[in-house]
């Protein structure tokens, strides 16, 4: 276990049970989503490469706009 993870766990232990449960659910969801993403991209690397090429071509044609997190 990394030092950062150990610190995070110690901080989580100090929270009330309800907050601990909520944080645990968030972490589990993130891990599951990462595993799904890795499995999907590993199973279809050619599709991922195709999507990247399409996005790059759109960018070169000037069809992409900067992402503004404030307007999401």
JSON list of N, CA and C in Angstrom, two decimals:
[
{"chain": "A", "resi": 1, "resn": "UNK", "atom": "N", "xyz": [0.85, -1.17, 0.00]},
{"chain": "A", "resi": 1, "resn": "UNK", "atom": "CA", "xyz": [0.00, 0.00, 0.00]},
{"chain": "A", "resi": 1, "resn": "UNK", "atom": "C", "xyz": [0.90, 1.23, 0.00]},
{"chain": "A", "resi": 2, "resn": "UNK", "atom": "N", "xyz": [0.52, 2.22, -0.80]},
{"chain": "A", "resi": 2, "resn": "UNK", "atom": "CA", "xyz": [1.32, 3.44, -0.86]},
{"chain": "A", "resi": 2, "resn": "UNK", "atom": "C", "xyz": [1.07, 4.30, 0.39]},
{"chain": "A", "resi": 3, "resn": "UNK", "atom": "N", "xyz": [1.99, 5.20, 0.62]},
{"chain": "A", "resi": 3, "resn": "UNK", "atom": "CA", "xyz": [1.86, 6.10, 1.77]},
{"chain": "A", "resi": 3, "resn": "UNK", "atom": "C", "xyz": [0.63, 7.00, 1.61]},
{"chain": "A", "resi": 4, "resn": "UNK", "atom": "N", "xyz": [0.39, 7.46, 0.40]},
{"chain": "A", "resi": 4, "resn": "UNK", "atom": "CA", "xyz": [-0.77, 8.32, 0.16]},
{"chain": "A", "resi": 4, "resn": "UNK", "atom": "C", "xyz": [-2.08, 7.58, 0.44]},
{"chain": "A", "resi": 5, "resn": "UNK", "atom": "N", "xyz": [-2.16, 6.33, 0.01]},
{"chain": "A", "resi": 5, "resn": "UNK", "atom": "CA", "xyz": [-3.38, 5.56, 0.25]},
{"chain": "A", "resi": 5, "resn": "UNK", "atom": "C", "xyz": [-3.57, 5.30, 1.74]},
{"chain": "A", "resi": 6, "resn": "UNK", "atom": "N", "xyz": [-2.48, 4.98, 2.44]},
{"chain": "A", "resi": 6, "resn": "UNK", "atom": "CA", "xyz": [-2.57, 4.75, 3.88]},
{"chain": "A", "resi": 6, "resn": "UNK", "atom": "C", "xyz": [-3.04, 6.02, 4.59]},
{"chain": "A", "resi": 7, "resn": "UNK", "atom": "N", "xyz": [-2.55, 7.17, 4.17]},
{"chain": "A", "resi": 7, "resn": "UNK", "atom": "CA", "xyz": [-2.99, 8.43, 4.76]},
{"chain": "A", "resi": 7, "resn": "UNK", "atom": "C", "xyz": [-4.46, 8.67, 4.49]},
{"chain": "A", "resi": 8, "resn": "UNK", "atom": "N", "xyz": [-4.88, 8.42, 3.26]},
{"chain": "A", "resi": 8, "resn": "UNK", "atom": "CA", "xyz": [-6.29, 8.60, 2.91]},
{"chain": "A", "resi": 8, "resn": "UNK", "atom": "C", "xyz": [-7.18, 7.70, 3.75]},
{"chain": "A", "resi": 9, "resn": "UNK", "atom": "N", "xyz": [-6.77, 6.47, 3.93]},
{"chain": "A", "resi": 9, "resn": "UNK", "atom": "CA", "xyz": [-7.57, 5.53, 4.72]},
{"chain": "A", "resi": 9, "resn": "UNK", "atom": "C", "xyz": [-7.66, 5.99, 6.17]},
{"chain": "A", "resi": 10, "resn": "UNK", "atom": "N", "xyz": [-6.56, 6.47, 6.71]},
{"chain": "A", "resi": 10, "resn": "UNK", "atom": "CA", "xyz": [-6.59, 6.97, 8.09]},
{"chain": "A", "resi": 10, "resn": "UNK", "atom": "C", "xyz": [-7.54, 8.16, 8.21]},
{"chain": "A", "resi": 11, "resn": "UNK", "atom": "N", "xyz": [-7.52, 9.05, 7.23]},
{"chain": "A", "resi": 11, "resn": "UNK", "atom": "CA", "xyz": [-8.44, 10.19, 7.25]},
{"chain": "A", "resi": 11, "resn": "UNK", "atom": "C", "xyz": [-9.89, 9.72, 7.14]},
{"chain": "A", "resi": 12, "resn": "UNK", "atom": "N", "xyz": [-10.12, 8.74, 6.29]},
{"chain": "A", "resi": 12, "resn": "UNK", "atom": "CA", "xyz": [-11.48, 8.21, 6.12]},
{"chain": "A", "resi": 12, "resn": "UNK", "atom": "C", "xyz": [-12.00, 7.58, 7.41]},
{"chain": "A", "resi": 13, "resn": "UNK", "atom": "N", "xyz": [-11.12, 6.95, 8.16]},
{"chain": "A", "resi": 13, "resn": "UNK", "atom": "CA", "xyz": [-11.53, 6.32, 9.41]},
{"chain": "A", "resi": 13, "resn": "UNK", "atom": "C", "xyz": [-12.08, 7.33, 10.41]},
{"chain": "A", "resi": 14, "resn": "UNK", "atom": "N", "xyz": [-11.67, 8.58, 10.29]},
{"chain": "A", "resi": 14, "resn": "UNK", "atom": "CA", "xyz": [-12.11, 9.61, 11.23]},
{"chain": "A", "resi": 14, "resn": "UNK", "atom": "C", "xyz": [-13.49, 10.18, 10.88]},
{"chain": "A", "resi": 15, "resn": "UNK", "atom": "N", "xyz": [-14.00, 9.83, 9.71]},
{"chain": "A", "resi": 15, "resn": "UNK", "atom": "CA", "xyz": [-15.30, 10.33, 9.28]},
{"chain": "A", "resi": 15, "resn": "UNK", "atom": "C", "xyz": [-16.43, 9.51, 9.89]},
{"chain": "A", "resi": 16, "resn": "UNK", "atom": "N", "xyz": [-17.61, 10.12, 9.98]},
{"chain": "A", "resi": 16, "resn": "UNK", "atom": "CA", "xyz": [-18.79, 9.35, 10.44]},
{"chain": "A", "resi": 16, "resn": "UNK", "atom": "C", "xyz": [-19.09, 8.21, 9.46]},
{"chain": "A", "resi": 17, "resn": "UNK", "atom": "N", "xyz": [-19.76, 7.19, 9.94]},
{"chain": "A", "resi": 17, "resn": "UNK", "atom": "CA", "xyz": [-20.03, 6.00, 9.14]},
{"chain": "A", "resi": 17, "resn": "UNK", "atom": "C", "xyz": [-20.69, 6.32, 7.80]},
{"chain": "A", "resi": 18, "resn": "UNK", "atom": "N", "xyz": [-21.65, 7.21, 7.79]},
{"chain": "A", "resi": 18, "resn": "UNK", "atom": "CA", "xyz": [-22.34, 7.54, 6.55]},
{"chain": "A", "resi": 18, "resn": "UNK", "atom": "C", "xyz": [-21.39, 8.12, 5.50]},
{"chain": "A", "resi": 19, "resn": "UNK", "atom": "N", "xyz": [-20.50, 8.98, 5.94]},
{"chain": "A", "resi": 19, "resn": "UNK", "atom": "CA", "xyz": [-19.52, 9.55, 5.00]},
{"chain": "A", "resi": 19, "resn": "UNK", "atom": "C", "xyz": [-18.52, 8.49, 4.55]},
{"chain": "A", "resi": 20, "resn": "UNK", "atom": "N", "xyz": [-18.14, 7.59, 5.45]},
{"chain": "A", "resi": 20, "resn": "UNK", "atom": "CA", "xyz": [-17.24, 6.50, 5.08]},
{"chain": "A", "resi": 20, "resn": "UNK", "atom": "C", "xyz": [-17.87, 5.65, 3.99]},
{"chain": "A", "resi": 21, "resn": "UNK", "atom": "N", "xyz": [-19.15, 5.32, 4.16]},
{"chain": "A", "resi": 21, "resn": "UNK", "atom": "CA", "xyz": [-19.86, 4.51, 3.16]},
{"chain": "A", "resi": 21, "resn": "UNK", "atom": "C", "xyz": [-19.91, 5.23, 1.82]},
{"chain": "A", "resi": 22, "resn": "UNK", "atom": "N", "xyz": [-20.22, 6.52, 1.83]},
{"chain": "A", "resi": 22, "resn": "UNK", "atom": "CA", "xyz": [-20.31, 7.28, 0.59]},
{"chain": "A", "resi": 22, "resn": "UNK", "atom": "C", "xyz": [-18.96, 7.32, -0.12]},
{"chain": "A", "resi": 23, "resn": "UNK", "atom": "N", "xyz": [-17.90, 7.56, 0.62]},
{"chain": "A", "resi": 23, "resn": "UNK", "atom": "CA", "xyz": [-16.57, 7.62, 0.02]},
{"chain": "A", "resi": 23, "resn": "UNK", "atom": "C", "xyz": [-16.16, 6.24, -0.51]},
{"chain": "A", "resi": 24, "resn": "UNK", "atom": "N", "xyz": [-16.48, 5.19, 0.23]},
{"chain": "A", "resi": 24, "resn": "UNK", "atom": "CA", "xyz": [-16.15, 3.83, -0.21]},
{"chain": "A", "resi": 24, "resn": "UNK", "atom": "C", "xyz": [-16.87, 3.51, -1.52]},
{"chain": "A", "resi": 25, "resn": "UNK", "atom": "N", "xyz": [-18.14, 3.91, -1.62]},
{"chain": "A", "resi": 25, "resn": "UNK", "atom": "CA", "xyz": [-18.89, 3.67, -2.86]},
{"chain": "A", "resi": 25, "resn": "UNK", "atom": "C", "xyz": [-18.27, 4.42, -4.04]},
{"chain": "A", "resi": 26, "resn": "UNK", "atom": "N", "xyz": [-17.81, 5.65, -3.80]},
{"chain": "A", "resi": 26, "resn": "UNK", "atom": "CA", "xyz": [-17.16, 6.42, -4.87]},
{"chain": "A", "resi": 26, "resn": "UNK", "atom": "C", "xyz": [-15.87, 5.75, -5.34]},
{"chain": "A", "resi": 27, "resn": "UNK", "atom": "N", "xyz": [-15.06, 5.29, -4.40]},
{"chain": "A", "resi": 27, "resn": "UNK", "atom": "CA", "xyz": [-13.80, 4.64, -4.76]},
{"chain": "A", "resi": 27, "resn": "UNK", "atom": "C", "xyz": [-14.07, 3.35, -5.52]},
{"chain": "A", "resi": 28, "resn": "UNK", "atom": "N", "xyz": [-15.01, 2.56, -5.04]},
{"chain": "A", "resi": 28, "resn": "UNK", "atom": "CA", "xyz": [-15.35, 1.30, -5.72]},
{"chain": "A", "resi": 28, "resn": "UNK", "atom": "C", "xyz": [-15.86, 1.57, -7.13]},
{"chain": "A", "resi": 29, "resn": "UNK", "atom": "N", "xyz": [-16.70, 2.58, -7.28]},
{"chain": "A", "resi": 29, "resn": "UNK", "atom": "CA", "xyz": [-17.22, 2.92, -8.61]},
{"chain": "A", "resi": 29, "resn": "UNK", "atom": "C", "xyz": [-16.09, 3.33, -9.55]},
{"chain": "A", "resi": 30, "resn": "UNK", "atom": "N", "xyz": [-15.15, 4.12, -9.07]},
{"chain": "A", "resi": 30, "resn": "UNK", "atom": "CA", "xyz": [-14.02, 4.55, -9.90]},
{"chain": "A", "resi": 30, "resn": "UNK", "atom": "C", "xyz": [-13.18, 3.35, -10.34]},
{"chain": "A", "resi": 31, "resn": "UNK", "atom": "N", "xyz": [-12.92, 2.44, -9.42]},
{"chain": "A", "resi": 31, "resn": "UNK", "atom": "CA", "xyz": [-12.11, 1.26, -9.74]},
{"chain": "A", "resi": 31, "resn": "UNK", "atom": "C", "xyz": [-12.84, 0.40, -10.77]},
{"chain": "A", "resi": 32, "resn": "UNK", "atom": "N", "xyz": [-14.14, 0.20, -10.59]},
{"chain": "A", "resi": 32, "resn": "UNK", "atom": "CA", "xyz": [-14.92, -0.60, -11.54]},
{"chain": "A", "resi": 32, "resn": "UNK", "atom": "C", "xyz": [-14.94, 0.06, -12.92]},
{"chain": "A", "resi": 33, "resn": "UNK", "atom": "N", "xyz": [-15.10, 1.39, -12.96]},
{"chain": "A", "resi": 33, "resn": "UNK", "atom": "CA", "xyz": [-15.11, 2.08, -14.25]},
{"chain": "A", "resi": 33, "resn": "UNK", "atom": "C", "xyz": [-13.75, 2.00, -14.94]},
{"chain": "A", "resi": 34, "resn": "UNK", "atom": "N", "xyz": [-12.67, 2.11, -14.16]},
{"chain": "A", "resi": 34, "resn": "UNK", "atom": "CA", "xyz": [-11.33, 1.97, -14.73]},
{"chain": "A", "resi": 34, "resn": "UNK", "atom": "C", "xyz": [-11.12, 0.58, -15.30]},
{"chain": "A", "resi": 35, "resn": "UNK", "atom": "N", "xyz": [-11.57, -0.43, -14.59]},
{"chain": "A", "resi": 35, "resn": "UNK", "atom": "CA", "xyz": [-11.42, -1.81, -15.08]},
{"chain": "A", "resi": 35, "resn": "UNK", "atom": "C", "xyz": [-12.22, -2.02, -16.36]},
{"chain": "A", "resi": 36, "resn": "UNK", "atom": "N", "xyz": [-13.43, -1.48, -16.40]},
{"chain": "A", "resi": 36, "resn": "UNK", "atom": "CA", "xyz": [-14.26, -1.60, -17.59]},
{"chain": "A", "resi": 36, "resn": "UNK", "atom": "C", "xyz": [-13.59, -0.89, -18.77]},
{"chain": "A", "resi": 37, "resn": "UNK", "atom": "N", "xyz": [-13.07, 0.31, -18.55]},
{"chain": "A", "resi": 37, "resn": "UNK", "atom": "CA", "xyz": [-12.40, 1.06, -19.61]},
{"chain": "A", "resi": 37, "resn": "UNK", "atom": "C", "xyz": [-11.19, 0.27, -20.13]},
{"chain": "A", "resi": 38, "resn": "UNK", "atom": "N", "xyz": [-10.39, -0.24, -19.21]},
{"chain": "A", "resi": 38, "resn": "UNK", "atom": "CA", "xyz": [-9.21, -1.01, -19.62]},
{"chain": "A", "resi": 38, "resn": "UNK", "atom": "C", "xyz": [-9.60, -2.25, -20.40]},
{"chain": "A", "resi": 39, "resn": "UNK", "atom": "N", "xyz": [-10.62, -2.94, -19.96]},
{"chain": "A", "resi": 39, "resn": "UNK", "atom": "CA", "xyz": [-11.06, -4.16, -20.66]},
{"chain": "A", "resi": 39, "resn": "UNK", "atom": "C", "xyz": [-11.61, -3.81, -22.04]},
{"chain": "A", "resi": 40, "resn": "UNK", "atom": "N", "xyz": [-12.36, -2.74, -22.13]},
{"chain": "A", "resi": 40, "resn": "UNK", "atom": "CA", "xyz": [-12.95, -2.35, -23.40]},
{"chain": "A", "resi": 40, "resn": "UNK", "atom": "C", "xyz": [-11.89, -1.90, -24.40]},
{"chain": "A", "resi": 41, "resn": "UNK", "atom": "N", "xyz": [-10.97, -1.07, -23.95]},
{"chain": "A", "resi": 41, "resn": "UNK", "atom": "CA", "xyz": [-9.93, -0.58, -24.86]},
{"chain": "A", "resi": 41, "resn": "UNK", "atom": "C", "xyz": [-8.96, -1.70, -25.23]},
{"chain": "A", "resi": 42, "resn": "UNK", "atom": "N", "xyz": [-8.70, -2.60, -24.31]},
{"chain": "A", "resi": 42, "resn": "UNK", "atom": "CA", "xyz": [-7.80, -3.72, -24.62]},
{"chain": "A", "resi": 42, "resn": "UNK", "atom": "C", "xyz": [-8.45, -4.66, -25.63]},
{"chain": "A", "resi": 43, "resn": "UNK", "atom": "N", "xyz": [-9.77, -4.79, -25.56]},
{"chain": "A", "resi": 43, "resn": "UNK", "atom": "CA", "xyz": [-10.47, -5.69, -26.46]},
{"chain": "A", "resi": 43, "resn": "UNK", "atom": "C", "xyz": [-10.64, -5.10, -27.86]},
{"chain": "A", "resi": 44, "resn": "UNK", "atom": "N", "xyz": [-10.58, -3.78, -27.97]},
{"chain": "A", "resi": 44, "resn": "UNK", "atom": "CA", "xyz": [-10.84, -3.12, -29.25]},
{"chain": "A", "resi": 44, "resn": "UNK", "atom": "C", "xyz": [-9.82, -2.00, -29.54]},
{"chain": "A", "resi": 45, "resn": "UNK", "atom": "N", "xyz": [-8.53, -2.31, -29.54]},
{"chain": "A", "resi": 45, "resn": "UNK", "atom": "CA", "xyz": [-7.54, -1.26, -29.77]},
{"chain": "A", "resi": 45, "resn": "UNK", "atom": "C", "xyz": [-7.67, -0.61, -31.14]},
{"chain": "A", "resi": 46, "resn": "UNK", "atom": "N", "xyz": [-8.12, -1.38, -32.13]},
{"chain": "A", "resi": 46, "resn": "UNK", "atom": "CA", "xyz": [-8.26, -0.82, -33.48]},
{"chain": "A", "resi": 46, "resn": "UNK", "atom": "C", "xyz": [-9.36, 0.23, -33.51]},
{"chain": "A", "resi": 47, "resn": "UNK", "atom": "N", "xyz": [-10.44, 0.03, -32.77]},
{"chain": "A", "resi": 47, "resn": "UNK", "atom": "CA", "xyz": [-11.52, 1.02, -32.72]},
{"chain": "A", "resi": 47, "resn": "UNK", "atom": "C", "xyz": [-11.05, 2.29, -32.01]},
{"chain": "A", "resi": 48, "resn": "UNK", "atom": "N", "xyz": [-10.29, 2.13, -30.94]},
{"chain": "A", "resi": 48, "resn": "UNK", "atom": "CA", "xyz": [-9.76, 3.28, -30.22]},
{"chain": "A", "resi": 48, "resn": "UNK", "atom": "C", "xyz": [-8.83, 4.08, -31.11]},
{"chain": "A", "resi": 49, "resn": "UNK", "atom": "N", "xyz": [-7.99, 3.41, -31.88]},
{"chain": "A", "resi": 49, "resn": "UNK", "atom": "CA", "xyz": [-7.09, 4.09, -32.81]},
{"chain": "A", "resi": 49, "resn": "UNK", "atom": "C", "xyz": [-7.88, 4.82, -33.89]},
{"chain": "A", "resi": 50, "resn": "UNK", "atom": "N", "xyz": [-8.97, 4.22, -34.35]},
{"chain": "A", "resi": 50, "resn": "UNK", "atom": "CA", "xyz": [-9.82, 4.85, -35.36]},
{"chain": "A", "resi": 50, "resn": "UNK", "atom": "C", "xyz": [-10.47, 6.12, -34.80]},
{"chain": "A", "resi": 51, "resn": "UNK", "atom": "N", "xyz": [-10.97, 6.05, -33.59]},
{"chain": "A", "resi": 51, "resn": "UNK", "atom": "CA", "xyz": [-11.58, 7.23, -32.97]},
{"chain": "A", "resi": 51, "resn": "UNK", "atom": "C", "xyz": [-10.55, 8.34, -32.81]},
{"chain": "A", "resi": 52, "resn": "UNK", "atom": "N", "xyz": [-9.35, 7.99, -32.36]},
{"chain": "A", "resi": 52, "resn": "UNK", "atom": "CA", "xyz": [-8.29, 8.98, -32.20]},
{"chain": "A", "resi": 52, "resn": "UNK", "atom": "C", "xyz": [-7.95, 9.64, -33.53]},
{"chain": "A", "resi": 53, "resn": "UNK", "atom": "N", "xyz": [-7.88, 8.86, -34.58]},
{"chain": "A", "resi": 53, "resn": "UNK", "atom": "CA", "xyz": [-7.58, 9.41, -35.91]},
{"chain": "A", "resi": 53, "resn": "UNK", "atom": "C", "xyz": [-8.69, 10.35, -36.38]},
{"chain": "A", "resi": 54, "resn": "UNK", "atom": "N", "xyz": [-9.94, 9.98, -36.10]},
{"chain": "A", "resi": 54, "resn": "UNK", "atom": "CA", "xyz": [-11.07, 10.83, -36.48]},
{"chain": "A", "resi": 54, "resn": "UNK", "atom": "C", "xyz": [-11.04, 12.17, -35.73]},
{"chain": "A", "resi": 55, "resn": "UNK", "atom": "N", "xyz": [-10.73, 12.12, -34.46]},
{"chain": "A", "resi": 55, "resn": "UNK", "atom": "CA", "xyz": [-10.65, 13.34, -33.67]},
{"chain": "A", "resi": 55, "resn": "UNK", "atom": "C", "xyz": [-9.49, 14.21, -34.14]},
{"chain": "A", "resi": 56, "resn": "UNK", "atom": "N", "xyz": [-8.35, 13.60, -34.41]},
{"chain": "A", "resi": 56, "resn": "UNK", "atom": "CA", "xyz": [-7.20, 14.36, -34.91]},
{"chain": "A", "resi": 56, "resn": "UNK", "atom": "C", "xyz": [-7.51, 15.02, -36.24]},
{"chain": "A", "resi": 57, "resn": "UNK", "atom": "N", "xyz": [-8.18, 14.32, -37.13]},
{"chain": "A", "resi": 57, "resn": "UNK", "atom": "CA", "xyz": [-8.55, 14.88, -38.43]},
{"chain": "A", "resi": 57, "resn": "UNK", "atom": "C", "xyz": [-9.52, 16.05, -38.25]},
{"chain": "A", "resi": 58, "resn": "UNK", "atom": "N", "xyz": [-10.48, 15.91, -37.35]},
{"chain": "A", "resi": 58, "resn": "UNK", "atom": "CA", "xyz": [-11.42, 17.00, -37.08]},
{"chain": "A", "resi": 58, "resn": "UNK", "atom": "C", "xyz": [-10.69, 18.21, -36.51]},
{"chain": "A", "resi": 59, "resn": "UNK", "atom": "N", "xyz": [-9.72, 17.96, -35.64]},
{"chain": "A", "resi": 59, "resn": "UNK", "atom": "CA", "xyz": [-8.93, 19.06, -35.07]},
{"chain": "A", "resi": 59, "resn": "UNK", "atom": "C", "xyz": [-8.16, 19.79, -36.16]},
{"chain": "A", "resi": 60, "resn": "UNK", "atom": "N", "xyz": [-7.54, 19.05, -37.05]},
{"chain": "A", "resi": 60, "resn": "UNK", "atom": "CA", "xyz": [-6.78, 19.66, -38.14]},
{"chain": "A", "resi": 60, "resn": "UNK", "atom": "C", "xyz": [-7.67, 20.46, -39.10]},
{"chain": "A", "resi": 61, "resn": "UNK", "atom": "N", "xyz": [-8.93, 20.04, -39.22]},
{"chain": "A", "resi": 61, "resn": "UNK", "atom": "CA", "xyz": [-9.86, 20.77, -40.08]},
{"chain": "A", "resi": 61, "resn": "UNK", "atom": "C", "xyz": [-10.46, 21.99, -39.37]},
{"chain": "A", "resi": 62, "resn": "UNK", "atom": "N", "xyz": [-10.09, 22.17, -38.11]},
{"chain": "A", "resi": 62, "resn": "UNK", "atom": "CA", "xyz": [-10.59, 23.31, -37.34]},
{"chain": "A", "resi": 62, "resn": "UNK", "atom": "C", "xyz": [-11.99, 23.11, -36.80]},
{"chain": "A", "resi": 63, "resn": "UNK", "atom": "N", "xyz": [-12.40, 21.88, -36.66]},
{"chain": "A", "resi": 63, "resn": "UNK", "atom": "CA", "xyz": [-13.76, 21.58, -36.21]},
{"chain": "A", "resi": 63, "resn": "UNK", "atom": "C", "xyz": [-13.90, 21.40, -34.71]},
{"chain": "A", "resi": 64, "resn": "UNK", "atom": "N", "xyz": [-12.80, 21.54, -33.99]},
{"chain": "A", "resi": 64, "resn": "UNK", "atom": "CA", "xyz": [-12.83, 21.33, -32.55]},
{"chain": "A", "resi": 64, "resn": "UNK", "atom": "C", "xyz": [-12.74, 22.69, -31.83]},
{"chain": "A", "resi": 65, "resn": "UNK", "atom": "N", "xyz": [-13.42, 22.77, -30.70]},
{"chain": "A", "resi": 65, "resn": "UNK", "atom": "CA", "xyz": [-13.39, 23.98, -29.90]},
{"chain": "A", "resi": 65, "resn": "UNK", "atom": "C", "xyz": [-12.74, 23.63, -28.55]},
{"chain": "A", "resi": 66, "resn": "UNK", "atom": "N", "xyz": [-12.06, 24.61, -27.95]},
{"chain": "A", "resi": 66, "resn": "UNK", "atom": "CA", "xyz": [-11.47, 24.37, -26.64]},
{"chain": "A", "resi": 66, "resn": "UNK", "atom": "C", "xyz": [-12.57, 24.02, -25.63]},
{"chain": "A", "resi": 67, "resn": "UNK", "atom": "N", "xyz": [-12.27, 23.12, -24.74]},
{"chain": "A", "resi": 67, "resn": "UNK", "atom": "CA", "xyz": [-13.21, 22.72, -23.69]},
{"chain": "A", "resi": 67, "resn": "UNK", "atom": "C", "xyz": [-13.12, 23.70, -22.54]},
{"chain": "A", "resi": 68, "resn": "UNK", "atom": "N", "xyz": [-14.25, 24.27, -22.16]},
{"chain": "A", "resi": 68, "resn": "UNK", "atom": "CA", "xyz": [-14.30, 25.19, -21.03]},
{"chain": "A", "resi": 68, "resn": "UNK", "atom": "C", "xyz": [-15.06, 24.49, -19.90]},
{"chain": "A", "resi": 69, "resn": "UNK", "atom": "N", "xyz": [-14.34, 24.07, -18.86]},
{"chain": "A", "resi": 69, "resn": "UNK", "atom": "CA", "xyz": [-15.01, 23.36, -17.75]},
{"chain": "A", "resi": 69, "resn": "UNK", "atom": "C", "xyz": [-16.11, 24.18, -17.10]},
{"chain": "A", "resi": 70, "resn": "UNK", "atom": "N", "xyz": [-16.03, 25.48, -17.20]},
{"chain": "A", "resi": 70, "resn": "UNK", "atom": "CA", "xyz": [-17.05, 26.35, -16.57]},
{"chain": "A", "resi": 70, "resn": "UNK", "atom": "C", "xyz": [-18.39, 26.27, -17.29]},
{"chain": "A", "resi": 71, "resn": "UNK", "atom": "N", "xyz": [-18.39, 25.81, -18.54]},
{"chain": "A", "resi": 71, "resn": "UNK", "atom": "CA", "xyz": [-19.65, 25.75, -19.28]},
{"chain": "A", "resi": 71, "resn": "UNK", "atom": "C", "xyz": [-20.21, 24.34, -19.39]},
{"chain": "A", "resi": 72, "resn": "UNK", "atom": "N", "xyz": [-19.60, 23.39, -18.72]},
{"chain": "A", "resi": 72, "resn": "UNK", "atom": "CA", "xyz": [-20.10, 22.00, -18.77]},
{"chain": "A", "resi": 72, "resn": "UNK", "atom": "C", "xyz": [-21.36, 21.86, -17.94]}
]
